mmCIF file of C-alpha atoms in Angstrom:
data_model
loop_
_atom_site.group_PDB
_atom_site.id
_atom_site.type_symbol
_atom_site.label_atom_id
_atom_site.label_comp_id
_atom_site.label_asym_id
_atom_site.label_seq_id
_atom_site.Cartn_x
_atom_site.Cartn_y
_atom_site.Cartn_z
ATOM 1 C CA MET J 1 65.543 52.060 148.212
ATOM 2 C CA ASP J 2 62.571 50.474 146.797
ATOM 3 C CA ASN J 3 59.437 49.487 148.601
ATOM 4 C CA GLU J 4 60.295 45.862 148.865
ATOM 5 C CA GLU J 5 63.584 46.623 150.607
ATOM 6 C CA LYS J 6 61.804 48.922 153.038
ATOM 7 C CA VAL J 7 59.327 46.187 153.893
ATOM 8 C CA THR J 8 62.169 43.729 154.352
ATOM 9 C CA ILE J 9 64.011 46.149 156.625
ATOM 10 C CA GLU J 10 60.885 46.800 158.650
ATOM 11 C CA LEU J 11 60.237 43.102 158.961
ATOM 12 C CA LEU J 12 63.825 42.560 160.036
ATOM 13 C CA GLN J 13 63.594 45.355 162.588
ATOM 14 C CA GLU J 14 60.347 43.919 163.936
ATOM 15 C CA GLU J 15 62.043 40.491 164.102
ATOM 16 C CA ILE J 16 64.997 42.061 165.934
ATOM 17 C CA VAL J 17 62.597 43.688 168.471
ATOM 18 C CA ARG J 18 60.737 40.384 168.900
ATOM 19 C CA LEU J 19 63.973 38.443 169.359
ATOM 20 C CA LYS J 20 65.236 41.003 171.932
ATOM 21 C CA GLU J 21 61.981 40.643 173.895
ATOM 22 C CA GLU J 22 62.137 36.888 173.707
ATOM 23 C CA ASN J 23 65.780 36.962 174.764
ATOM 24 C CA LYS J 24 64.870 39.210 177.723
ATOM 25 C CA ARG J 25 62.056 36.780 178.652
ATOM 26 C CA LEU J 26 64.438 33.836 178.448
ATOM 27 C CA ILE J 27 67.028 35.603 180.604
ATOM 28 C CA GLU J 28 64.383 36.414 183.235
ATOM 29 C CA GLY J 29 63.176 32.776 183.039
ATOM 30 C CA ASN J 30 66.749 31.552 183.436
ATOM 31 C CA GLU J 31 67.245 33.828 186.468
ATOM 32 C CA LYS J 32 64.168 32.325 188.041
ATOM 33 C CA LEU J 33 65.443 28.835 187.228
ATOM 34 C CA ILE J 34 68.871 29.630 188.562
ATOM 35 C CA ALA J 35 67.319 31.018 191.772
ATOM 36 C CA ARG J 36 65.066 27.934 192.089
ATOM 37 C CA ASN J 37 68.021 25.605 191.473
ATOM 38 C CA MET J 38 70.089 27.396 194.073
ATOM 39 C CA MET J 39 67.221 27.099 196.533
ATOM 40 C CA LEU J 40 66.945 23.392 195.718
ATOM 41 C CA ALA J 41 70.651 22.928 196.116
ATOM 42 C CA GLU J 42 70.485 24.534 199.563
ATOM 43 C CA LYS J 43 67.632 22.202 200.490
ATOM 44 C CA VAL J 44 69.618 19.186 199.294
ATOM 45 C CA ASP J 45 72.645 20.368 201.340
ATOM 46 C CA ILE J 46 70.414 20.733 204.407
ATOM 47 C CA TYR J 47 68.909 17.321 203.768
ATOM 48 C CA TYR J 48 72.351 15.666 203.544
ATOM 49 C CA ASP J 49 73.564 17.551 206.597
ATOM 50 C CA VAL J 50 70.547 16.294 208.585
ATOM 51 C CA ARG J 51 71.111 12.746 207.277
ATOM 52 C CA ARG J 52 74.788 12.974 208.310
ATOM 53 C CA ARG J 53 73.778 14.138 211.772
ATOM 54 C CA VAL J 54 71.147 11.417 212.104
ATOM 55 C CA GLU J 55 73.746 8.814 211.129
ATOM 56 C CA TRP J 56 76.158 10.272 213.669
ATOM 57 C CA LEU J 57 73.482 10.132 216.408
ATOM 58 C CA LYS J 58 72.553 6.583 215.401
ATOM 59 C CA ASP J 59 76.208 5.650 215.800
ATOM 60 C CA LEU J 60 76.376 7.385 219.141
ATOM 61 C CA VAL J 61 73.283 5.548 220.371
ATOM 62 C CA ARG J 62 74.713 2.221 219.119
ATOM 63 C CA ARG J 63 78.005 2.857 220.937
ATOM 64 C CA HIS J 64 76.076 3.859 224.064
ATOM 65 C CA ARG J 65 74.112 0.639 223.887
ATOM 66 C CA GLU J 66 77.288 -1.375 223.497
ATOM 67 C CA PHE J 67 78.787 0.442 226.472
ATOM 68 C CA MET J 68 75.673 -0.261 228.531
ATOM 69 C CA ALA J 69 75.751 -3.922 227.564
ATOM 70 C CA GLN J 70 79.359 -4.156 228.559
ATOM 71 C CA ALA J 71 78.652 -2.413 231.838
ATOM 72 C CA ASP J 72 75.971 -4.938 232.581
ATOM 73 C CA LEU J 73 78.465 -7.723 231.910
ATOM 74 C CA ARG J 74 80.687 -6.598 234.766
ATOM 75 C CA SER J 75 80.548 -8.704 237.879
ATOM 76 C CA ASP J 76 78.745 -7.262 240.880
ATOM 77 C CA GLU J 77 82.022 -6.729 242.688
ATOM 78 C CA GLU J 78 83.561 -4.911 239.749
ATOM 79 C CA LEU J 79 80.535 -2.672 239.424
ATOM 80 C CA LEU J 80 80.527 -1.849 243.118
ATOM 81 C CA ALA J 81 84.231 -1.043 242.914
ATOM 82 C CA VAL J 82 83.603 1.245 239.947
ATOM 83 C CA ILE J 83 80.836 3.043 241.801
ATOM 84 C CA GLU J 84 82.848 3.473 244.955
ATOM 85 C CA THR J 85 85.912 4.623 243.054
ATOM 86 C CA ARG J 86 83.992 7.128 240.919
ATOM 87 C CA ILE J 87 81.978 8.612 243.788
ATOM 88 C CA GLU J 88 84.500 8.432 246.638
ATOM 89 C CA SER J 89 87.873 8.878 244.947
ATOM 90 C CA GLU J 90 86.758 11.547 242.516
ATOM 91 C CA GLU J 91 84.788 13.213 245.327
ATOM 92 C CA ILE J 92 81.745 13.711 243.112
ATOM 93 C CA PRO J 93 79.362 16.263 244.703
ATOM 94 C CA LEU J 94 76.327 14.646 246.270
ATOM 95 C CA PRO J 95 73.495 17.164 246.204
ATOM 96 C CA PRO J 96 70.197 16.039 247.689
ATOM 97 C CA GLU J 97 68.809 15.234 244.243
ATOM 98 C CA PHE J 98 71.786 12.890 243.434
ATOM 99 C CA GLY J 99 70.319 9.409 243.513
ATOM 100 C CA ILE J 100 70.047 6.068 241.771
ATOM 101 C CA LYS J 101 69.492 7.560 238.331
ATOM 102 C CA GLU J 102 72.703 9.602 238.586
ATOM 103 C CA VAL J 103 74.677 6.650 239.929
ATOM 104 C CA ALA J 104 73.462 4.474 237.001
ATOM 105 C CA GLU J 105 74.436 7.167 234.490
ATOM 106 C CA LEU J 106 77.789 7.604 236.211
ATOM 107 C CA VAL J 107 78.797 4.002 235.653
ATOM 108 C CA GLY J 108 76.822 3.290 232.501
ATOM 109 C CA THR J 109 74.290 0.749 233.640
ATOM 110 C CA THR J 110 70.581 0.550 234.431
ATOM 111 C CA GLN J 111 68.839 1.783 237.573
ATOM 112 C CA THR J 112 67.388 -1.698 238.056
ATOM 113 C CA ARG J 113 70.845 -3.265 238.055
ATOM 114 C CA ILE J 114 72.051 -0.707 240.612
ATOM 115 C CA ALA J 115 69.016 -1.204 242.854
ATOM 116 C CA ASP J 116 69.355 -5.015 242.740
ATOM 117 C CA LEU J 117 73.105 -4.734 243.376
ATOM 118 C CA TYR J 118 72.685 -2.612 246.502
ATOM 119 C CA ARG J 119 69.729 -4.668 247.770
ATOM 120 C CA SER J 120 71.585 -7.987 247.478
ATOM 121 C CA ARG J 121 75.327 -7.180 247.753
ATOM 122 C CA THR J 122 75.838 -4.344 250.253
ATOM 123 C CA ILE J 123 75.175 -3.569 253.866
ATOM 124 C CA TYR J 124 73.276 -0.442 252.855
ATOM 125 C CA ASN J 125 70.381 -2.242 251.190
ATOM 126 C CA SER J 126 69.723 0.777 248.900
ATOM 127 C CA VAL J 127 71.626 3.405 246.959
ATOM 128 C CA ASP J 128 69.942 6.177 248.994
ATOM 129 C CA LYS J 129 71.303 4.698 252.261
ATOM 130 C CA TYR J 130 74.785 4.419 250.690
ATOM 131 C CA LEU J 131 74.676 8.020 249.486
ATOM 132 C CA ASP J 132 73.404 9.229 252.897
ATOM 133 C CA PHE J 133 76.339 7.358 254.524
ATOM 134 C CA LEU J 134 78.759 9.133 252.211
ATOM 135 C CA ARG J 135 77.159 12.489 252.923
ATOM 136 C CA LEU J 136 77.382 11.809 256.642
ATOM 137 C CA MET J 137 81.078 10.852 256.388
ATOM 138 C CA ARG J 138 81.793 14.044 254.414
ATOM 139 C CA ALA J 139 79.950 16.115 256.990
ATOM 140 C CA LEU J 140 81.818 14.482 259.905
ATOM 141 C CA LYS J 141 85.144 15.068 258.168
ATOM 142 C CA THR J 142 84.283 18.669 257.521
ATOM 143 C CA LEU J 143 83.177 19.139 261.128
ATOM 144 C CA LYS J 144 86.472 17.731 262.321
ATOM 145 C CA ASP J 145 88.722 19.500 259.804
ATOM 146 C CA ASN J 146 87.005 22.880 259.664
ATOM 147 C CA PRO J 147 85.846 23.982 263.124
ATOM 148 C CA GLY J 148 84.969 27.447 261.801
ATOM 149 C CA TYR J 149 82.317 26.273 259.317
ATOM 150 C CA SER J 150 78.727 26.687 260.281
ATOM 151 C CA ILE J 151 76.536 23.613 260.615
ATOM 152 C CA ASP J 152 74.248 25.054 257.914
ATOM 153 C CA ALA J 153 77.155 25.372 255.439
ATOM 154 C CA ILE J 154 78.343 21.869 256.270
ATOM 155 C CA ALA J 155 74.795 20.479 255.700
ATOM 156 C CA LYS J 156 74.595 22.156 252.276
ATOM 157 C CA ASP J 157 78.173 21.189 251.235
ATOM 158 C CA SER J 158 77.642 17.578 252.259
ATOM 159 C CA GLY J 159 74.394 17.286 250.312
ATOM 160 C CA PHE J 160 71.749 17.279 253.015
ATOM 161 C CA ASN J 161 68.420 19.032 252.481
ATOM 162 C CA SER J 162 68.551 20.831 255.852
ATOM 163 C CA VAL J 163 70.493 21.279 259.053
ATOM 164 C CA ARG J 164 67.843 19.290 260.845
ATOM 165 C CA THR J 165 68.455 16.307 258.566
ATOM 166 C CA LEU J 166 72.199 16.515 259.182
ATOM 167 C CA GLN J 167 71.694 16.775 262.948
ATOM 168 C CA ARG J 168 69.345 13.803 262.959
ATOM 169 C CA LYS J 169 71.734 11.650 260.863
ATOM 170 C CA ILE J 170 74.737 12.471 263.055
ATOM 171 C CA GLN J 171 72.671 11.788 266.221
ATOM 172 C CA GLU J 172 71.507 8.393 264.839
ATOM 173 C CA ALA J 173 74.996 7.441 263.710
ATOM 174 C CA ILE J 174 77.211 8.432 266.671
ATOM 175 C CA GLY J 175 74.795 9.542 269.424
ATOM 176 C CA LEU J 176 76.134 13.126 269.438
ATOM 177 C CA SER J 177 75.004 16.443 268.021
ATOM 178 C CA PRO J 178 77.232 18.065 265.401
ATOM 179 C CA GLY J 179 78.372 20.605 267.974
ATOM 180 C CA GLN J 180 79.320 17.894 270.484
ATOM 181 C CA PHE J 181 81.209 15.981 267.801
ATOM 182 C CA ARG J 182 83.069 19.139 266.852
ATOM 183 C CA ASP J 183 83.969 19.829 270.504
ATOM 184 C CA ILE J 184 85.291 16.303 270.970
ATOM 185 C CA THR J 185 87.363 16.276 267.769
ATOM 186 C CA ASN J 186 88.663 19.851 268.164
ATOM 187 C CA PRO J 187 89.545 20.380 271.847
ATOM 188 C CA GLU J 188 90.882 23.874 272.360
#
């Protein structure tokens, strides 16, 4: 082999080494680009998932507003009937904190509408008085039907804050203590 061929072979070998290094650099660069593209694809997926959820929530809010608007279109009598049916027939628990807000949510209308309704259309004059009446009726029924229950348990089950409140409400309503009422309704 002559000198010129040796130089050409060396140049070709150097070119092969250079091309291998450049190929390696390109592969590493592509791996970084692939990783970056995958990360961007994940971000795009998350973005579209969030957008889909936002659209779903917007639709839910829109439907709720429509429902609320329709609830407010009911006549007062219809709304009172819905309230009484939901609370009394379904025997919804009436804990002490159950009030106008919960009644409004239960029937899908505003607290203002409920307050105005009870102030102008019922003998109770307020939702709280209506709920106290229901609690009292439940307590009297329990006293009558379950003579073994303690007054404390009946007060809690009926939704009164304390035994004292139950005793006062029964005394005001029928002029008897819970024990006296129980004795009258359950003669042994």
